[in-house]
Amino acid sequence: MTTVEIICFGNELLIGKTINTNANWLGKRLAMLGAELLRITSIGDVLEDMAGVVQEALQRKPDVIITTGGLGPTFDDIALAAIAQALNRELELNEQAVEFIKERLAKLRKERGLDFELTEERLGMAMVPKDASVLKNRAGSAPGVVVKENDTLIFSVPGVPSEMKAIFDHEITKYFNLDPDVQFYERSIKVNHIPESELANAISEIREKFPTIYIKTHPHSSKASAEGMIEVEIHITSLCSEEASVKLKEAQEDIVKIIKTMKGTSDKKPKITLQIND
Amino acid sequence: MTTVEIICFGNELLIGKTINTNANWLGKRLAMLGAELLRITSIGDVLEDMAGVVQEALQRKPDVIITTGGLGPTFDDIALAAIAQALNRELELNEQAVEFIKERLAKLRKERGLDFELTEERLGMAMVPKDASVLKNRAGSAPGVVVKENDTLIFSVPGVPSEMKAIFDHEITKYFNLDPDVQFYERSIKVNHIPESELANAISEIREKFPTIYIKTHPHSSKASAEGMIEVEIHITSLCSEEASVKLKEAQEDIVKIIKTMKGTSDKKPKITLQIND
């Protein structure tokens, strides 16, 4: 499986100003693509720290690193400077990036009557690490960047969610080069009135029966007691779609069978809800 | 300032199942306490990876490490095993933890008629790294844990948000030992019809005037264009509350003055909204 690390730049993540929905969205996308996300790191807008985190990640040799944030035109948008420092490369003006930015300004002029100059700040978004390529941003001004360092591909996308998503879906998914048959299937079972520890114990034999299936129990209530809802999440990523889908269905049925044999709490029968996402 | 790192254990964070609201909440709390959160790392439920991330963090010598998740009674709740491995210590049964768990079971019995045994799984929540102490969990079964390694205090809290918050607020904030005068003040200014890059340029002189104040501009709209709302966030953490509050107010007034001199776009006057959180 393609291994991935995500690095999110931005003080706003550390002071609790912004919830990291980008990492969550990317995690879902990567799971759907059959890639394995190993780690998410959030770090503040300090050049040395950002460059350091990129270097540390490179040392672990993931196939892909995705950075979010720090690509805009302002004072503290220093993602590309940090990546350049981590790679020990210079920043250079990328002609394609300049073209993208000019196209964007022309589009804003034509469609919304906004008249912006190609200022030094905006040109700053076209300064990329040596030998990097740029990725078109259909939803904003800052181009995405892709650069290869040894066997790792580093993608740098904006922090603005709509721009991050547009660049990822339109420009990045194709790099994953996955067998089109690779699929991610997910099913879940919600059940209440059963203590999580007893449920987990009961399904451990199912884990042994289906070693390629990921099974996790989550408490779903703020009252972490048996009256709360437990969700049993099961999913599988597989190259052989039909086989995976059949296995997953079987695992779900086995889990439901086991739950039905369990005594509920407070004389209440467990209530089971199935969710099928394939 | 007290330096902090957060480590969040849980596959669900990596596959995009759960948004990391815990890190966001802790970031806000730590900012309010005047502490400096340096990094947030999310890692999956694999013992070696978890122990490795704890060790890496310890090497950076923060004053505090807070881990979330992995404290429950189930198969993959291995936070304490990972921390023990990172510290090269054994796990041992903690008597206070056993008492806490028994008290919790008694409470569930009395208040909700739930009759749970002290099973092996539940006792597993009382196996803590050697020389660790436990922290009462008023909202659930798994006690929190605190353990000192050289000059770093490691706190381990559950991933269930209500339990994490209860333990943090009731048991952890006192460890910060901060001057009661340390305060975090925040104000923000929302303005539209001004391009973010021009606004950032205009307020750079205000940054120089107030070097201890954090000023950041955020685009607030999915259309990353001048029609979207920009938020100028300004905040300060200071030992001298009154002085900090006065400075912040002055910085906000200066920024508003500058915005009023700027020409809006599309012949629309910039609309300014102030938000004061002190």
Coordinates of C-alpha atoms in Angstrom, one line a residue:
Chain A
M1 CA 0.0 0.0 0.0
T2 CA 1.1 3.6 -0.7
T3 CA 2.2 5.1 2.6
V4 CA 1.4 8.7 3.4
E5 CA 2.1 11.3 6.0
I6 CA 0.2 14.6 6.4
I7 CA 1.8 17.8 7.8
C8 CA -0.5 20.7 8.6
F9 CA 1.1 24.1 8.9
G10 CA -0.7 26.7 10.9
N11 CA -0.7 28.4 14.3
E12 CA -4.5 28.4 14.2
L13 CA -4.5 24.7 14.6
L14 CA -2.4 24.8 17.7
I15 CA -4.2 27.6 19.5
G16 CA -7.5 25.8 18.9
K17 CA -8.8 28.4 16.5
T18 CA -9.4 26.0 13.6
I19 CA -10.5 22.4 13.8
N20 CA -8.4 20.2 11.5
T21 CA -11.1 19.2 9.1
N22 CA -8.5 19.1 6.3
A23 CA -6.7 16.1 7.8
N24 CA -10.0 14.4 8.4
W25 CA -11.1 14.9 4.8
L26 CA -7.7 13.8 3.4
G27 CA -7.8 10.7 5.7
K28 CA -11.1 9.7 4.2
R29 CA -9.9 10.2 0.7
L30 CA -6.7 8.3 1.3
A31 CA -8.6 5.4 2.8
M32 CA -10.9 5.4 -0.2
L33 CA -7.8 5.3 -2.5
G34 CA -6.5 2.4 -0.6
A35 CA -3.5 4.3 0.7
E36 CA -2.2 4.0 4.3
L37 CA -2.0 7.2 6.2
L38 CA 0.6 6.7 8.9
R39 CA 0.7 10.0 10.7
I40 CA -0.7 13.6 10.9
T41 CA 1.5 16.3 12.3
S42 CA 0.3 19.9 13.0
I43 CA 3.0 22.5 13.5
G44 CA 3.1 26.3 13.8
D45 CA 4.2 28.9 11.2
V46 CA 7.8 28.9 12.3
L47 CA 10.2 28.2 9.4
E48 CA 12.7 26.1 11.4
D49 CA 10.0 24.0 13.0
M50 CA 8.2 23.5 9.7
A51 CA 11.4 22.5 7.8
G52 CA 12.3 20.2 10.7
V53 CA 9.0 18.4 10.6
V54 CA 9.3 17.9 6.8
Q55 CA 12.9 16.5 7.2
E56 CA 11.8 14.2 10.0
A57 CA 9.0 12.8 7.8
L58 CA 11.4 12.4 4.9
Q59 CA 13.6 10.3 7.1
R60 CA 10.8 7.8 7.6
K61 CA 10.5 7.4 3.8
P62 CA 6.8 7.5 3.2
D63 CA 5.8 7.2 -0.4
V64 CA 3.9 10.5 -0.1
I65 CA 3.9 13.6 2.1
I66 CA 1.0 16.0 1.9
T67 CA 1.4 19.5 3.5
T68 CA -1.6 21.8 4.0
G69 CA -1.5 25.5 4.6
G70 CA 1.1 28.3 4.2
L71 CA 0.7 28.8 0.4
G72 CA -1.0 32.2 0.3
P73 CA 0.4 35.6 -0.5
T74 CA 0.9 36.9 3.1
F75 CA 3.7 37.4 5.5
D76 CA 3.4 34.1 7.2
D77 CA 2.8 31.9 4.2
I78 CA 6.1 30.1 4.3
A79 CA 5.3 26.5 3.4
L80 CA 7.4 26.5 0.2
A81 CA 10.3 28.2 1.9
A82 CA 10.1 25.5 4.7
I83 CA 10.0 22.7 2.1
A84 CA 12.9 24.2 0.2
Q85 CA 14.9 24.4 3.4
A86 CA 14.1 20.8 4.3
L87 CA 15.3 19.7 0.8
N88 CA 18.3 22.0 0.8
R89 CA 17.1 23.6 -2.4
E90 CA 16.7 27.2 -3.6
L91 CA 13.3 28.8 -4.3
E92 CA 12.9 29.7 -7.9
L93 CA 10.2 31.5 -9.9
N94 CA 8.0 29.0 -11.7
E95 CA 6.7 30.2 -15.1
Q96 CA 3.7 27.9 -15.1
A97 CA 2.8 29.1 -11.6
V98 CA 3.0 32.7 -12.8
E99 CA 0.7 31.8 -15.7
F100 CA -1.8 30.1 -13.3
I101 CA -1.8 33.2 -11.1
K102 CA -2.3 35.6 -14.1
E103 CA -5.2 33.4 -15.4
R104 CA -6.8 33.6 -12.0
L105 CA -6.5 37.3 -11.9
A106 CA -8.0 37.5 -15.4
K107 CA -10.8 35.3 -14.4
L108 CA -11.7 37.5 -11.3
R109 CA -11.5 40.5 -13.6
K110 CA -13.8 39.1 -16.2
E111 CA -16.3 37.2 -14.0
R112 CA -16.5 39.5 -11.0
G113 CA -15.2 42.9 -12.1
L114 CA -12.3 42.6 -9.6
D115 CA -9.2 44.4 -10.7
F116 CA -6.1 43.1 -8.9
E117 CA -2.5 43.7 -9.8
L118 CA 0.1 41.1 -10.0
T119 CA 1.8 42.4 -6.9
E120 CA 5.0 41.1 -5.4
E121 CA 3.0 39.3 -2.7
R122 CA 1.0 37.4 -5.4
L123 CA 4.2 36.6 -7.3
G124 CA 5.5 35.1 -4.1
M125 CA 3.1 32.3 -4.6
A126 CA 5.0 31.3 -7.7
M127 CA 8.3 30.9 -5.9
V128 CA 8.7 27.1 -5.6
P129 CA 11.5 24.7 -4.6
K130 CA 13.9 24.0 -7.4
D131 CA 12.7 21.3 -9.8
A132 CA 9.2 21.4 -8.3
S133 CA 6.1 21.4 -10.6
V134 CA 2.9 23.2 -9.9
L135 CA -0.7 22.0 -9.8
K136 CA -3.6 24.1 -11.0
N137 CA -5.9 25.6 -8.3
R138 CA -9.4 25.9 -9.7
A139 CA -10.7 27.4 -6.5
G140 CA -8.2 30.1 -5.6
S141 CA -4.9 31.8 -6.4
A142 CA -2.2 29.8 -4.8
P143 CA -1.0 26.9 -7.1
G144 CA -0.4 23.6 -5.5
V145 CA 3.1 22.2 -5.7
V146 CA 4.6 18.8 -6.2
V147 CA 8.3 17.9 -5.7
K148 CA 10.1 14.6 -5.6
E149 CA 12.8 13.9 -3.0
N150 CA 14.5 10.5 -3.4
D151 CA 11.5 8.1 -3.3
T152 CA 9.1 10.5 -1.6
L153 CA 6.6 12.7 -3.5
I154 CA 5.8 15.9 -1.5
F155 CA 2.5 17.6 -2.4
S156 CA 1.8 21.0 -1.0
V157 CA -1.8 22.3 -1.0
P158 CA -3.5 25.4 0.5
G159 CA -5.1 25.3 3.8
V160 CA -8.4 26.8 2.6
P161 CA -10.6 23.7 2.5
S162 CA -12.3 24.3 -0.9
E163 CA -8.9 24.9 -2.5
M164 CA -7.3 21.9 -0.8
K165 CA -10.1 19.6 -2.0
A166 CA -10.1 21.0 -5.5
I167 CA -6.4 20.5 -6.0
F168 CA -6.5 17.0 -4.3
D169 CA -9.3 15.7 -6.4
H170 CA -8.4 17.2 -9.7
E171 CA -4.6 17.0 -9.6
I172 CA -3.3 14.6 -7.0
T173 CA -5.5 11.5 -7.0
K174 CA -4.0 10.4 -10.3
Y175 CA -0.5 10.2 -8.8
F176 CA -1.7 7.3 -6.7
N177 CA -1.7 5.0 -9.7
L178 CA -3.7 2.5 -8.0
D179 CA -5.2 -0.6 -9.5
P180 CA -8.7 0.6 -10.4
D181 CA -10.0 -2.5 -8.6
V182 CA -8.7 -1.3 -5.2
Q183 CA -11.7 -0.4 -3.2
F184 CA -12.5 0.6 0.4
Y185 CA -15.6 -0.9 1.9
E186 CA -17.1 0.0 5.2
R187 CA -19.9 -1.3 7.3
S188 CA -20.9 -0.5 10.8
I189 CA -23.1 -1.9 13.5
K190 CA -24.6 0.4 16.1
V191 CA -25.8 -1.3 19.3
N192 CA -26.8 -0.1 22.7
H193 CA -27.2 -1.5 26.1
I194 CA -24.1 -3.6 25.9
P195 CA -20.8 -2.8 27.8
E196 CA -18.0 -2.0 25.3
S197 CA -15.5 -4.3 27.0
E198 CA -17.8 -7.3 26.8
L199 CA -18.6 -6.6 23.2
A200 CA -14.9 -6.3 22.4
N201 CA -14.2 -9.5 24.1
A202 CA -17.0 -11.3 22.2
I203 CA -15.8 -10.1 18.8
S204 CA -12.2 -10.9 19.3
E205 CA -12.8 -14.4 17.7
I206 CA -14.2 -12.6 14.6
R207 CA -11.0 -10.7 14.4
E208 CA -9.1 -13.9 14.2
K209 CA -11.4 -15.3 11.6
F210 CA -11.0 -12.2 9.4
P211 CA -7.4 -11.0 9.8
T212 CA -7.6 -8.6 6.9
I213 CA -10.6 -6.8 8.2
Y214 CA -10.3 -3.8 10.5
I215 CA -12.7 -4.0 13.4
K216 CA -13.0 -1.3 16.1
T217 CA -15.5 -0.5 18.7
H218 CA -16.3 3.1 19.6
P219 CA -18.4 4.4 22.4
H220 CA -20.8 6.9 21.0
S221 CA -22.2 8.6 24.0
S222 CA -21.0 11.2 26.5
K223 CA -22.1 8.8 29.2
A224 CA -19.4 6.2 28.7
S225 CA -21.6 3.5 30.1
A226 CA -23.5 0.6 28.7
E227 CA -26.6 2.7 28.1
G228 CA -24.6 4.6 25.5
M229 CA -24.4 3.6 21.9
I230 CA -21.4 1.6 20.8
E231 CA -20.5 1.6 17.2
V232 CA -18.7 -1.4 15.8
E233 CA -16.9 -0.2 12.8
I234 CA -15.6 -2.7 10.3
H235 CA -13.8 -2.0 7.1
I236 CA -11.6 -3.5 4.5
T237 CA -9.4 -2.3 1.7
S238 CA -8.7 -4.9 -0.9
L239 CA -7.5 -5.4 -4.4
C240 CA -10.2 -8.0 -5.1
S241 CA -13.4 -6.1 -4.7
E242 CA -15.9 -8.8 -4.9
E243 CA -14.1 -11.0 -2.4
A244 CA -13.6 -8.1 0.0
S245 CA -17.3 -7.1 -0.2
V246 CA -18.4 -10.7 0.5
K247 CA -16.0 -11.1 3.4
L248 CA -17.2 -7.8 4.9
K249 CA -20.8 -8.8 4.7
E250 CA -19.9 -12.1 6.4
A251 CA -18.1 -10.4 9.2
Q252 CA -21.0 -8.1 9.8
E253 CA -23.4 -11.0 10.0
D254 CA -21.1 -12.9 12.4
I255 CA -20.9 -9.8 14.6
V256 CA -24.7 -9.4 14.6
K257 CA -25.1 -13.1 15.5
I258 CA -22.8 -12.7 18.5
I259 CA -24.5 -9.6 19.7
K260 CA -27.9 -11.4 19.6
T261 CA -26.5 -14.0 22.0
M262 CA -25.4 -11.3 24.5
K263 CA -27.5 -10.3 27.4
G264 CA -28.3 -6.6 27.5
T265 CA -28.1 -4.5 30.5
S266 CA -31.0 -3.2 32.7
D267 CA -33.1 -5.9 31.2
K268 CA -33.1 -4.0 27.9
K269 CA -32.6 -6.0 24.7
P270 CA -29.7 -4.6 22.7
K271 CA -31.0 -2.6 19.8
I272 CA -29.0 -3.2 16.6
T273 CA -28.7 -0.8 13.6
L274 CA -26.8 -1.8 10.5
Q275 CA -25.0 0.6 8.2
I276 CA -23.7 -0.5 4.8
N277 CA -21.5 1.8 2.8
D278 CA -20.5 -0.3 -0.1
Chain B
M1 CA 6.1 29.7 28.8
T2 CA 5.3 26.1 29.5
T3 CA 5.8 24.1 26.3
V4 CA 3.4 21.3 25.4
E5 CA 3.1 18.6 22.8
I6 CA -0.1 16.6 22.1
I7 CA -0.1 13.0 20.9
C8 CA -3.4 11.6 19.8
F9 CA -3.7 7.8 19.5
G10 CA -6.3 6.3 17.2
N11 CA -6.7 4.8 13.8
E12 CA -10.1 6.5 13.6
L13 CA -8.2 9.9 13.3
L14 CA -6.2 8.6 10.4
I15 CA -8.9 7.0 8.3
G16 CA -11.0 10.2 8.7
K17 CA -13.6 8.6 10.8
T18 CA -13.3 11.1 13.7
I19 CA -12.4 14.7 13.5
N20 CA -9.8 15.7 16.0
T21 CA -11.9 17.9 18.2
N22 CA -9.9 16.9 21.3
A23 CA -6.7 18.5 20.0
N24 CA -8.7 21.6 19.1
W25 CA -10.2 21.9 22.6
L26 CA -6.9 21.2 24.3
G27 CA -5.3 23.9 22.1
K28 CA -7.8 26.5 23.3
R29 CA -7.4 25.5 26.9
L30 CA -3.6 25.6 26.7
A31 CA -3.7 29.0 25.1
M32 CA -6.0 30.2 27.9
L33 CA -3.5 28.8 30.4
G34 CA -0.7 30.7 28.7
A35 CA 1.1 27.6 27.7
E36 CA 2.7 27.1 24.3
L37 CA 1.5 24.2 22.3
L38 CA 4.3 23.3 19.8
R39 CA 3.0 20.3 18.0
I40 CA 0.1 17.9 17.6
T41 CA 0.8 14.4 16.3
S42 CA -1.9 11.8 15.4
I43 CA -0.7 8.2 15.2
G44 CA -2.5 4.8 14.7
D45 CA -3.1 2.1 17.3
V46 CA 0.2 0.2 16.7
L47 CA 2.4 -0.2 19.8
E48 CA 5.7 0.4 18.1
D49 CA 4.5 3.5 16.3
M50 CA 2.9 4.9 19.5
A51 CA 6.0 4.2 21.6
G52 CA 8.2 5.7 18.9
V53 CA 6.2 9.0 18.7
V54 CA 6.3 9.3 22.5
Q55 CA 10.1 8.8 22.5
E56 CA 10.6 11.3 19.7
A57 CA 8.5 13.9 21.6
L58 CA 10.5 13.3 24.8
Q59 CA 13.8 13.9 22.9
R60 CA 12.5 17.4 22.1
K61 CA 12.1 18.0 25.9
P62 CA 8.8 19.8 26.1
D63 CA 7.6 20.6 29.7
V64 CA 4.4 18.6 29.1
I65 CA 3.2 15.8 26.8
I66 CA -0.5 15.1 26.7
T67 CA -1.7 11.9 25.0
T68 CA -5.3 11.2 24.2
G69 CA -7.0 7.9 23.5
G70 CA -6.1 4.3 24.1
L71 CA -7.0 4.1 27.8
G72 CA -10.2 2.0 27.6
P73 CA -10.7 -1.7 28.4
T74 CA -10.6 -3.1 24.9
F75 CA -8.1 -5.0 22.8
D76 CA -6.5 -2.0 21.1
D77 CA -6.4 0.3 24.1
I78 CA -2.6 0.3 24.4
A79 CA -1.7 3.8 25.3
L80 CA -0.2 2.9 28.7
A81 CA 1.7 0.0 27.2
A82 CA 3.1 2.3 24.6
I83 CA 4.1 4.9 27.1
A84 CA 5.7 2.3 29.3
Q85 CA 7.7 1.0 26.4
A86 CA 8.8 4.5 25.5
L87 CA 10.0 5.0 29.1
N88 CA 11.5 1.5 29.3
R89 CA 9.4 0.8 32.3
E90 CA 7.2 -2.1 33.3
L91 CA 3.4 -1.8 33.7
E92 CA 2.2 -2.4 37.3
L93 CA -1.1 -2.6 38.9
N94 CA -2.0 0.7 40.5
E95 CA -4.0 0.4 43.7
Q96 CA -5.5 3.9 43.5
A97 CA -6.6 3.1 39.9
V98 CA -8.3 -0.1 41.1
E99 CA -10.1 1.9 43.7
F100 CA -11.3 4.5 41.2
I101 CA -12.6 1.7 38.9
K102 CA -14.4 0.0 41.8
E103 CA -15.9 3.3 42.8
R104 CA -17.1 3.8 39.2
L105 CA -18.7 0.4 39.1
A106 CA -20.4 1.0 42.4
K107 CA -21.7 4.3 41.1
L108 CA -23.2 2.8 38.0
R109 CA -24.8 0.1 40.1
K110 CA -26.3 2.5 42.5
E111 CA -27.4 5.3 40.1
R112 CA -28.4 3.3 37.0
G113 CA -28.9 -0.3 38.2
L114 CA -26.1 -1.5 36.0
D115 CA -24.3 -4.5 37.4
F116 CA -20.8 -4.9 36.0
E117 CA -18.0 -7.2 37.2
L118 CA -14.5 -6.1 37.8
T119 CA -13.3 -8.1 34.8
E120 CA -9.8 -8.6 33.6
E121 CA -10.4 -6.1 30.9
R122 CA -11.5 -3.5 33.3
L123 CA -8.6 -4.2 35.6
G124 CA -6.3 -3.7 32.6
M125 CA -7.2 0.0 32.9
A126 CA -5.3 0.0 36.2
M127 CA -2.0 -1.2 34.7
V128 CA 0.1 1.9 34.6
P129 CA 3.8 2.6 33.9
K130 CA 6.0 2.1 37.0
D131 CA 5.9 5.2 39.3
A132 CA 3.0 6.8 37.5
S133 CA 0.1 8.3 39.4
V134 CA -3.5 8.2 38.4
L135 CA -6.1 11.0 37.9
K136 CA -9.7 10.6 38.8
N137 CA -12.1 10.3 35.8
R138 CA -15.5 11.7 36.9
A139 CA -17.1 11.0 33.6
G140 CA -16.0 7.4 32.8
S141 CA -14.1 4.3 33.9
A142 CA -10.6 4.8 32.6
P143 CA -8.4 6.8 35.1
G144 CA -6.1 9.4 33.7
V145 CA -2.4 8.9 34.2
V146 CA 0.5 11.2 35.0
V147 CA 4.1 10.2 34.9
K148 CA 7.4 12.1 35.0
E149 CA 10.3 11.4 32.8
N150 CA 13.3 13.6 33.4
D151 CA 11.9 17.1 33.1
T152 CA 8.8 16.2 31.1
L153 CA 5.4 15.5 32.6
I154 CA 3.3 13.1 30.6
F155 CA -0.4 13.1 31.0
S156 CA -2.5 10.4 29.4
V157 CA -6.2 11.0 29.1
P158 CA -9.1 9.1 27.4
G159 CA -10.2 9.9 23.8
V160 CA -13.8 10.2 24.7
P161 CA -14.2 14.0 24.7
S162 CA -16.3 14.3 27.9
E163 CA -13.8 12.2 29.8
M164 CA -10.8 14.0 28.4
K165 CA -12.3 17.4 29.3
A166 CA -13.4 16.3 32.8
I167 CA -9.9 15.0 33.6
F168 CA -8.1 18.0 32.1
D169 CA -10.2 20.6 33.9
H170 CA -10.4 18.9 37.2
E171 CA -7.0 17.2 37.5
I172 CA -4.5 18.6 35.1
T173 CA -4.8 22.4 34.9
K174 CA -3.4 22.7 38.5
Y175 CA -0.1 21.2 37.3
F176 CA 0.5 24.2 35.1
N177 CA 1.3 26.3 38.2
L178 CA 0.9 29.5 36.3
D179 CA 0.8 32.9 37.8
P180 CA -3.0 33.5 38.3
D181 CA -2.5 36.8 36.4
V182 CA -1.6 35.0 33.2
Q183 CA -4.4 35.7 30.8
F184 CA -5.2 35.1 27.2
Y185 CA -7.0 37.8 25.4
E186 CA -8.4 37.6 21.9
R187 CA -10.1 40.1 19.6
S188 CA -10.9 39.8 16.0
I189 CA -12.0 42.0 13.2
K190 CA -14.0 40.7 10.3
V191 CA -13.9 42.7 7.1
N192 CA -15.1 42.0 3.6
H193 CA -14.4 43.4 0.1
I194 CA -10.7 43.7 0.8
P195 CA -8.1 41.4 -0.8
E196 CA -6.3 39.4 1.9
S197 CA -2.8 40.2 0.5
E198 CA -3.4 44.0 0.6
L199 CA -4.8 43.8 4.1
A200 CA -1.8 41.8 5.3
N201 CA 0.5 44.3 3.7
A202 CA -1.2 47.2 5.4
I203 CA -1.1 45.7 8.9
S204 CA 2.5 44.7 8.8
E205 CA 3.4 48.0 10.3
I206 CA 1.1 47.2 13.2
R207 CA 2.9 44.0 13.8
E208 CA 6.1 45.9 14.2
K209 CA 4.4 48.3 16.6
F210 CA 3.1 45.4 18.8
P211 CA 5.8 42.7 18.7
T212 CA 4.1 40.6 21.5
I213 CA 0.7 40.5 19.8
Y214 CA -0.1 37.6 17.4
I215 CA -1.9 38.9 14.3
K216 CA -3.1 36.6 11.6
T217 CA -5.4 37.1 8.7
H218 CA -7.8 34.2 7.7
P219 CA -9.9 34.1 4.6
H220 CA -13.4 33.1 5.6
S221 CA -15.1 32.1 2.5
S222 CA -15.0 29.3 0.1
K223 CA -14.5 31.8 -2.7
A224 CA -10.9 32.8 -1.8
S225 CA -11.5 36.2 -3.4
A226 CA -11.9 39.7 -2.1
E227 CA -15.6 39.3 -1.9
G228 CA -15.1 36.8 0.8
M229 CA -14.8 37.7 4.5
I230 CA -11.4 38.0 5.9
E231 CA -10.9 37.7 9.6
V232 CA -8.0 39.5 11.3
E233 CA -7.4 37.6 14.4
I234 CA -5.3 39.3 17.1
H235 CA -4.4 37.8 20.5
I236 CA -2.0 38.2 23.3
T237 CA -0.9 36.1 26.3
S238 CA 0.6 38.1 29.0
L239 CA 1.6 38.1 32.6
C240 CA 0.4 41.6 33.1
S241 CA -3.3 41.5 32.4
E242 CA -4.3 45.1 32.3
E243 CA -1.4 46.1 30.1
A244 CA -2.1 43.3 27.7
S245 CA -5.8 44.1 27.5
V246 CA -5.0 47.8 26.8
K247 CA -2.4 46.9 24.2
L248 CA -4.8 44.6 22.4
K249 CA -7.5 47.2 22.3
E250 CA -5.0 49.7 20.8
A251 CA -3.9 47.2 18.2
Q252 CA -7.5 46.6 17.2
E253 CA -8.2 50.3 16.9
D254 CA -5.1 50.8 14.8
I255 CA -6.1 48.0 12.5
V256 CA -9.6 49.4 12.1
K257 CA -8.2 52.8 11.3
I258 CA -6.0 51.3 8.5
I259 CA -8.9 49.3 7.1
K260 CA -11.0 52.5 6.9
T261 CA -8.3 54.1 4.7
M262 CA -8.4 51.2 2.2
K263 CA -10.4 51.2 -0.9
G264 CA -12.8 48.4 -1.1
T265 CA -13.3 46.3 -4.2
S266 CA -16.2 46.5 -6.7
D267 CA -17.0 49.9 -5.4
K268 CA -18.2 48.4 -2.2
K269 CA -17.1 49.9 1.1
P270 CA -15.4 47.4 3.4
K271 CA -17.8 46.3 6.1
I272 CA -16.2 45.9 9.5
T273 CA -17.3 43.7 12.4
L274 CA -15.5 43.8 15.7
Q275 CA -15.4 40.9 18.2
I276 CA -14.0 41.3 21.7
N277 CA -13.4 38.2 23.8
D278 CA -11.8 39.7 26.9

